[in-house]
Amino acid sequence: MSHTFLEQLWIARYVILNGIGVTVSISLLAILAGSVLGVLAPSCAL
Amino acid sequence: MRAYTDIIRGTPVLVLVLASYYVSSAVGLDLGPFSAGVLALAIFCSSHVGEIVRGALQAIPRGQTEAAKAIGLTFTQAFTSVLWPQAMRQCLPAWVNTAAEMVKASTLLSVIGVAELLLRTQEIISRNFMSLQFYFLAGALYFIVNFGIERFGKYVERKTALPS
């Protein structure tokens, strides 16, 4: 039985969505924490 | 501050990721892969944002700080009302670049077992061997996330721009 890409995509939809969720949450947390630290450090040096 | 920025900016992100994961467990902190990954990326991001903010603050004429002091503003008031609004406009485009870099750097967290999009894609490919199609899909999804960040940055730039 041959599986097309769309069939495979449908089967793996939750796995991909989970991956996107983890990627977005890690990126957001890193950007937020990094920005807070990055803004505070030079400001304290003023 | 300067040494911290220089050291972190000169270190590859992959080294930071591996160090935050293995060093934290070696000193008994025992961060999980997710927390260690966030810590590594946050450290990397902070060094870049620190440089961007430092450059933007230095670009503000010294007279602005002196004028704020002259009218009796405290440091916090001068920073939030005078310096930061001017610095933010200058550092916003570079900050958006750094944010997009963080999304791309998150792919490196697959080496410590964080189940992010790239690792999930590789798992799917190992089951169906459709590598080309699923890697293209992953690339498209990363593009969409970064495009969203870029549009958000443009929106904030428009909102904070001085009226011409």
mmCIF file of C-alpha atoms in Angstrom:
data_model
loop_
_atom_site.group_PDB
_atom_site.id
_atom_site.type_symbol
_atom_site.label_atom_id
_atom_site.label_comp_id
_atom_site.label_asym_id
_atom_site.label_seq_id
_atom_site.Cartn_x
_atom_site.Cartn_y
_atom_site.Cartn_z
ATOM 1 C CA MET A 1 0.000 0.000 0.000
ATOM 2 C CA SER A 2 1.515 3.315 -1.009
ATOM 3 C CA HIS A 3 1.079 6.275 1.260
ATOM 4 C CA THR A 4 1.018 9.712 -0.273
ATOM 5 C CA PHE A 5 2.584 12.719 1.412
ATOM 6 C CA LEU A 6 -0.811 14.089 2.425
ATOM 7 C CA GLU A 7 -1.793 10.813 4.066
ATOM 8 C CA GLN A 8 1.468 10.766 6.005
ATOM 9 C CA LEU A 9 1.001 14.396 6.918
ATOM 10 C CA TRP A 10 -2.479 13.663 8.269
ATOM 11 C CA ILE A 11 -1.166 10.739 10.315
ATOM 12 C CA ALA A 12 1.648 12.904 11.760
ATOM 13 C CA ARG A 13 -0.391 16.069 12.287
ATOM 14 C CA TYR A 14 -0.348 16.005 16.081
ATOM 15 C CA VAL A 15 3.371 15.229 16.194
ATOM 16 C CA ILE A 16 4.114 18.216 13.944
ATOM 17 C CA LEU A 17 1.792 20.507 15.898
ATOM 18 C CA ASN A 18 3.490 19.424 19.108
ATOM 19 C CA GLY A 19 6.888 20.174 17.555
ATOM 20 C CA ILE A 20 5.757 23.634 16.478
ATOM 21 C CA GLY A 21 4.381 24.280 19.966
ATOM 22 C CA VAL A 22 7.671 23.323 21.623
ATOM 23 C CA THR A 23 9.700 25.379 19.119
ATOM 24 C CA VAL A 24 7.535 28.465 19.581
ATOM 25 C CA SER A 25 7.447 28.189 23.387
ATOM 26 C CA ILE A 26 11.229 27.720 23.664
ATOM 27 C CA SER A 27 11.865 30.627 21.304
ATOM 28 C CA LEU A 28 9.439 32.930 23.114
ATOM 29 C CA LEU A 29 10.839 32.097 26.564
ATOM 30 C CA ALA A 30 14.424 32.562 25.343
ATOM 31 C CA ILE A 31 13.603 35.860 23.610
ATOM 32 C CA LEU A 32 11.731 37.209 26.650
ATOM 33 C CA ALA A 33 14.337 36.158 29.224
ATOM 34 C CA GLY A 34 17.221 37.201 26.974
ATOM 35 C CA SER A 35 15.648 40.581 26.229
ATOM 36 C CA VAL A 36 15.026 41.344 29.900
ATOM 37 C CA LEU A 37 18.621 40.448 30.792
ATOM 38 C CA GLY A 38 19.954 42.219 27.712
ATOM 39 C CA VAL A 39 18.095 45.461 28.498
ATOM 40 C CA LEU A 40 18.847 45.463 32.225
ATOM 41 C CA ALA A 41 22.583 44.821 31.949
ATOM 42 C CA PRO A 42 23.554 47.875 29.803
ATOM 43 C CA SER A 43 21.070 50.065 31.696
ATOM 44 C CA CYS A 44 22.747 49.247 35.009
ATOM 45 C CA ALA A 45 26.091 50.158 33.444
ATOM 46 C CA LEU A 46 24.853 53.678 32.643
ATOM 47 C CA MET B 1 29.543 43.101 31.269
ATOM 48 C CA ARG B 2 31.834 43.575 28.287
ATOM 49 C CA ALA B 3 33.702 40.323 29.018
ATOM 50 C CA TYR B 4 30.420 38.413 29.397
ATOM 51 C CA THR B 5 29.178 39.695 26.041
ATOM 52 C CA ASP B 6 32.457 38.960 24.283
ATOM 53 C CA ILE B 7 32.706 35.431 25.684
ATOM 54 C CA ILE B 8 29.109 34.476 24.958
ATOM 55 C CA ARG B 9 29.061 36.026 21.478
ATOM 56 C CA GLY B 10 32.280 34.228 20.645
ATOM 57 C CA THR B 11 30.928 30.842 21.732
ATOM 58 C CA PRO B 12 28.903 28.692 19.293
ATOM 59 C CA VAL B 13 25.276 28.184 20.335
ATOM 60 C CA LEU B 14 25.713 24.412 20.181
ATOM 61 C CA VAL B 15 28.512 24.614 22.774
ATOM 62 C CA LEU B 16 26.285 26.752 25.023
ATOM 63 C CA VAL B 17 23.437 24.255 24.665
ATOM 64 C CA LEU B 18 25.631 21.262 25.513
ATOM 65 C CA ALA B 19 27.327 23.162 28.362
ATOM 66 C CA SER B 20 24.068 24.292 29.957
ATOM 67 C CA TYR B 21 22.728 20.726 29.820
ATOM 68 C CA TYR B 22 25.794 18.796 31.012
ATOM 69 C CA VAL B 23 27.306 21.409 33.364
ATOM 70 C CA SER B 24 23.973 21.965 35.128
ATOM 71 C CA SER B 25 23.628 18.232 35.784
ATOM 72 C CA ALA B 26 27.300 18.024 36.859
ATOM 73 C CA VAL B 27 26.811 20.728 39.530
ATOM 74 C CA GLY B 28 23.628 19.078 40.795
ATOM 75 C CA LEU B 29 21.113 21.521 39.290
ATOM 76 C CA ASP B 30 19.732 18.771 37.066
ATOM 77 C CA LEU B 31 17.814 20.947 34.634
ATOM 78 C CA GLY B 32 15.764 19.000 32.142
ATOM 79 C CA PRO B 33 16.467 19.308 28.417
ATOM 80 C CA PHE B 34 13.747 21.932 27.970
ATOM 81 C CA SER B 35 14.958 24.206 30.800
ATOM 82 C CA ALA B 36 18.615 23.759 29.858
ATOM 83 C CA GLY B 37 17.779 24.640 26.253
ATOM 84 C CA VAL B 38 15.844 27.758 27.258
ATOM 85 C CA LEU B 39 18.703 28.784 29.568
ATOM 86 C CA ALA B 40 21.310 28.408 26.808
ATOM 87 C CA LEU B 41 19.256 30.346 24.268
ATOM 88 C CA ALA B 42 18.380 33.043 26.832
ATOM 89 C CA ILE B 43 22.084 33.527 27.673
ATOM 90 C CA PHE B 44 22.932 33.749 23.975
ATOM 91 C CA CYS B 45 20.025 36.127 23.314
ATOM 92 C CA SER B 46 20.918 38.348 26.289
ATOM 93 C CA SER B 47 24.470 38.905 25.025
ATOM 94 C CA HIS B 48 23.192 39.965 21.597
ATOM 95 C CA VAL B 49 20.364 42.139 22.953
ATOM 96 C CA GLY B 50 22.816 43.659 25.447
ATOM 97 C CA GLU B 51 25.088 44.766 22.632
ATOM 98 C CA ILE B 52 22.159 46.109 20.608
ATOM 99 C CA VAL B 53 20.795 48.097 23.574
ATOM 100 C CA ARG B 54 24.264 49.356 24.534
ATOM 101 C CA GLY B 55 24.804 50.651 21.001
ATOM 102 C CA ALA B 56 21.374 52.290 20.916
ATOM 103 C CA LEU B 57 21.892 53.971 24.308
ATOM 104 C CA GLN B 58 25.325 55.244 23.290
ATOM 105 C CA ALA B 59 23.860 56.722 20.106
ATOM 106 C CA ILE B 60 21.607 59.016 22.142
ATOM 107 C CA PRO B 61 23.228 62.454 22.541
ATOM 108 C CA ARG B 62 24.658 63.031 26.036
ATOM 109 C CA GLY B 63 22.617 66.231 26.299
ATOM 110 C CA GLN B 64 19.436 64.154 26.640
ATOM 111 C CA THR B 65 20.668 62.565 29.887
ATOM 112 C CA GLU B 66 21.914 65.913 31.165
ATOM 113 C CA ALA B 67 18.601 67.592 30.309
ATOM 114 C CA ALA B 68 16.693 64.853 32.145
ATOM 115 C CA LYS B 69 18.910 65.349 35.205
ATOM 116 C CA ALA B 70 18.542 69.125 34.954
ATOM 117 C CA ILE B 71 14.742 68.953 35.233
ATOM 118 C CA GLY B 72 15.063 66.732 38.304
ATOM 119 C CA LEU B 73 14.176 63.302 36.898
ATOM 120 C CA THR B 74 15.428 60.290 38.825
ATOM 121 C CA PHE B 75 17.479 57.652 36.983
ATOM 122 C CA THR B 76 14.420 55.412 36.546
ATOM 123 C CA GLN B 77 12.292 58.295 35.262
ATOM 124 C CA ALA B 78 15.032 59.484 32.902
ATOM 125 C CA PHE B 79 15.531 55.965 31.580
ATOM 126 C CA THR B 80 11.855 55.097 31.067
ATOM 127 C CA SER B 81 10.681 58.493 29.785
ATOM 128 C CA VAL B 82 13.697 59.908 27.931
ATOM 129 C CA LEU B 83 16.357 57.348 27.048
ATOM 130 C CA TRP B 84 14.459 54.093 26.477
ATOM 131 C CA PRO B 85 11.820 55.446 24.013
ATOM 132 C CA GLN B 86 14.647 56.806 21.827
ATOM 133 C CA ALA B 87 16.834 53.719 22.187
ATOM 134 C CA MET B 88 13.964 51.327 21.481
ATOM 135 C CA ARG B 89 13.263 52.844 18.058
ATOM 136 C CA GLN B 90 16.883 52.320 17.103
ATOM 137 C CA CYS B 91 17.283 48.794 18.411
ATOM 138 C CA LEU B 92 13.979 47.351 17.189
ATOM 139 C CA PRO B 93 15.147 46.105 13.727
ATOM 140 C CA ALA B 94 18.224 44.426 15.232
ATOM 141 C CA TRP B 95 16.082 42.948 18.023
ATOM 142 C CA VAL B 96 13.755 41.388 15.427
ATOM 143 C CA ASN B 97 16.823 39.826 13.763
ATOM 144 C CA THR B 98 17.913 38.359 17.101
ATOM 145 C CA ALA B 99 14.419 36.991 17.738
ATOM 146 C CA ALA B 100 14.456 35.262 14.337
ATOM 147 C CA GLU B 101 17.923 33.891 15.153
ATOM 148 C CA MET B 102 16.544 32.372 18.366
ATOM 149 C CA VAL B 103 13.856 30.480 16.423
ATOM 150 C CA LYS B 104 16.524 29.116 14.084
ATOM 151 C CA ALA B 105 18.882 28.319 16.967
ATOM 152 C CA SER B 106 16.119 26.304 18.660
ATOM 153 C CA THR B 107 16.796 23.551 16.081
ATOM 154 C CA LEU B 108 20.092 22.873 17.897
ATOM 155 C CA LEU B 109 18.194 21.778 21.001
ATOM 156 C CA SER B 110 17.389 18.471 19.285
ATOM 157 C CA VAL B 111 20.927 17.315 20.244
ATOM 158 C CA ILE B 112 19.968 17.311 23.953
ATOM 159 C CA GLY B 113 16.652 15.617 23.254
ATOM 160 C CA VAL B 114 14.209 18.524 23.203
ATOM 161 C CA ALA B 115 11.307 17.387 21.020
ATOM 162 C CA GLU B 116 11.111 20.538 18.912
ATOM 163 C CA LEU B 117 10.015 20.734 15.286
ATOM 164 C CA LEU B 118 13.227 19.429 13.691
ATOM 165 C CA LEU B 119 13.487 16.383 15.980
ATOM 166 C CA ARG B 120 9.790 15.627 15.420
ATOM 167 C CA THR B 121 10.301 15.907 11.663
ATOM 168 C CA GLN B 122 13.244 13.488 11.822
ATOM 169 C CA GLU B 123 11.104 11.043 13.814
ATOM 170 C CA ILE B 124 8.372 11.216 11.153
ATOM 171 C CA ILE B 125 10.917 10.750 8.343
ATOM 172 C CA SER B 126 12.386 7.696 10.075
ATOM 173 C CA ARG B 127 8.927 6.092 9.820
ATOM 174 C CA ASN B 128 7.937 6.967 6.245
ATOM 175 C CA PHE B 129 11.262 7.883 4.522
ATOM 176 C CA MET B 130 9.718 10.954 2.860
ATOM 177 C CA SER B 131 12.690 13.106 3.779
ATOM 178 C CA LEU B 132 12.446 15.733 1.044
ATOM 179 C CA GLN B 133 8.761 16.478 1.569
ATOM 180 C CA PHE B 134 8.905 16.663 5.369
ATOM 181 C CA TYR B 135 12.116 18.703 5.493
ATOM 182 C CA PHE B 136 10.484 21.161 3.079
ATOM 183 C CA LEU B 137 7.447 21.250 5.349
ATOM 184 C CA ALA B 138 9.635 21.926 8.398
ATOM 185 C CA GLY B 139 11.430 24.700 6.483
ATOM 186 C CA ALA B 140 8.094 26.244 5.504
ATOM 187 C CA LEU B 141 6.878 26.119 9.116
ATOM 188 C CA TYR B 142 10.070 27.808 10.376
ATOM 189 C CA PHE B 143 9.603 30.449 7.687
ATOM 190 C CA ILE B 144 6.012 31.082 8.833
ATOM 191 C CA VAL B 145 7.098 31.512 12.472
ATOM 192 C CA ASN B 146 9.913 33.904 11.492
ATOM 193 C CA PHE B 147 7.649 35.777 9.086
ATOM 194 C CA GLY B 148 5.210 36.308 11.974
ATOM 195 C CA ILE B 149 8.017 37.699 14.146
ATOM 196 C CA GLU B 150 9.111 40.004 11.332
ATOM 197 C CA ARG B 151 5.562 41.297 10.769
ATOM 198 C CA PHE B 152 5.163 41.861 14.518
ATOM 199 C CA GLY B 153 8.423 43.823 14.549
ATOM 200 C CA LYS B 154 7.222 45.965 11.632
ATOM 201 C CA TYR B 155 3.928 46.585 13.458
ATOM 202 C CA VAL B 156 5.718 47.730 16.625
ATOM 203 C CA GLU B 157 8.049 49.905 14.501
ATOM 204 C CA ARG B 158 5.024 51.594 12.900
ATOM 205 C CA LYS B 159 3.328 52.084 16.271
ATOM 206 C CA THR B 160 6.399 53.606 17.913
ATOM 207 C CA ALA B 161 7.555 55.710 14.952
ATOM 208 C CA LEU B 162 7.668 59.470 15.391
ATOM 209 C CA PRO B 163 4.946 61.283 13.428
ATOM 210 C CA SER B 164 6.466 62.801 10.287
#
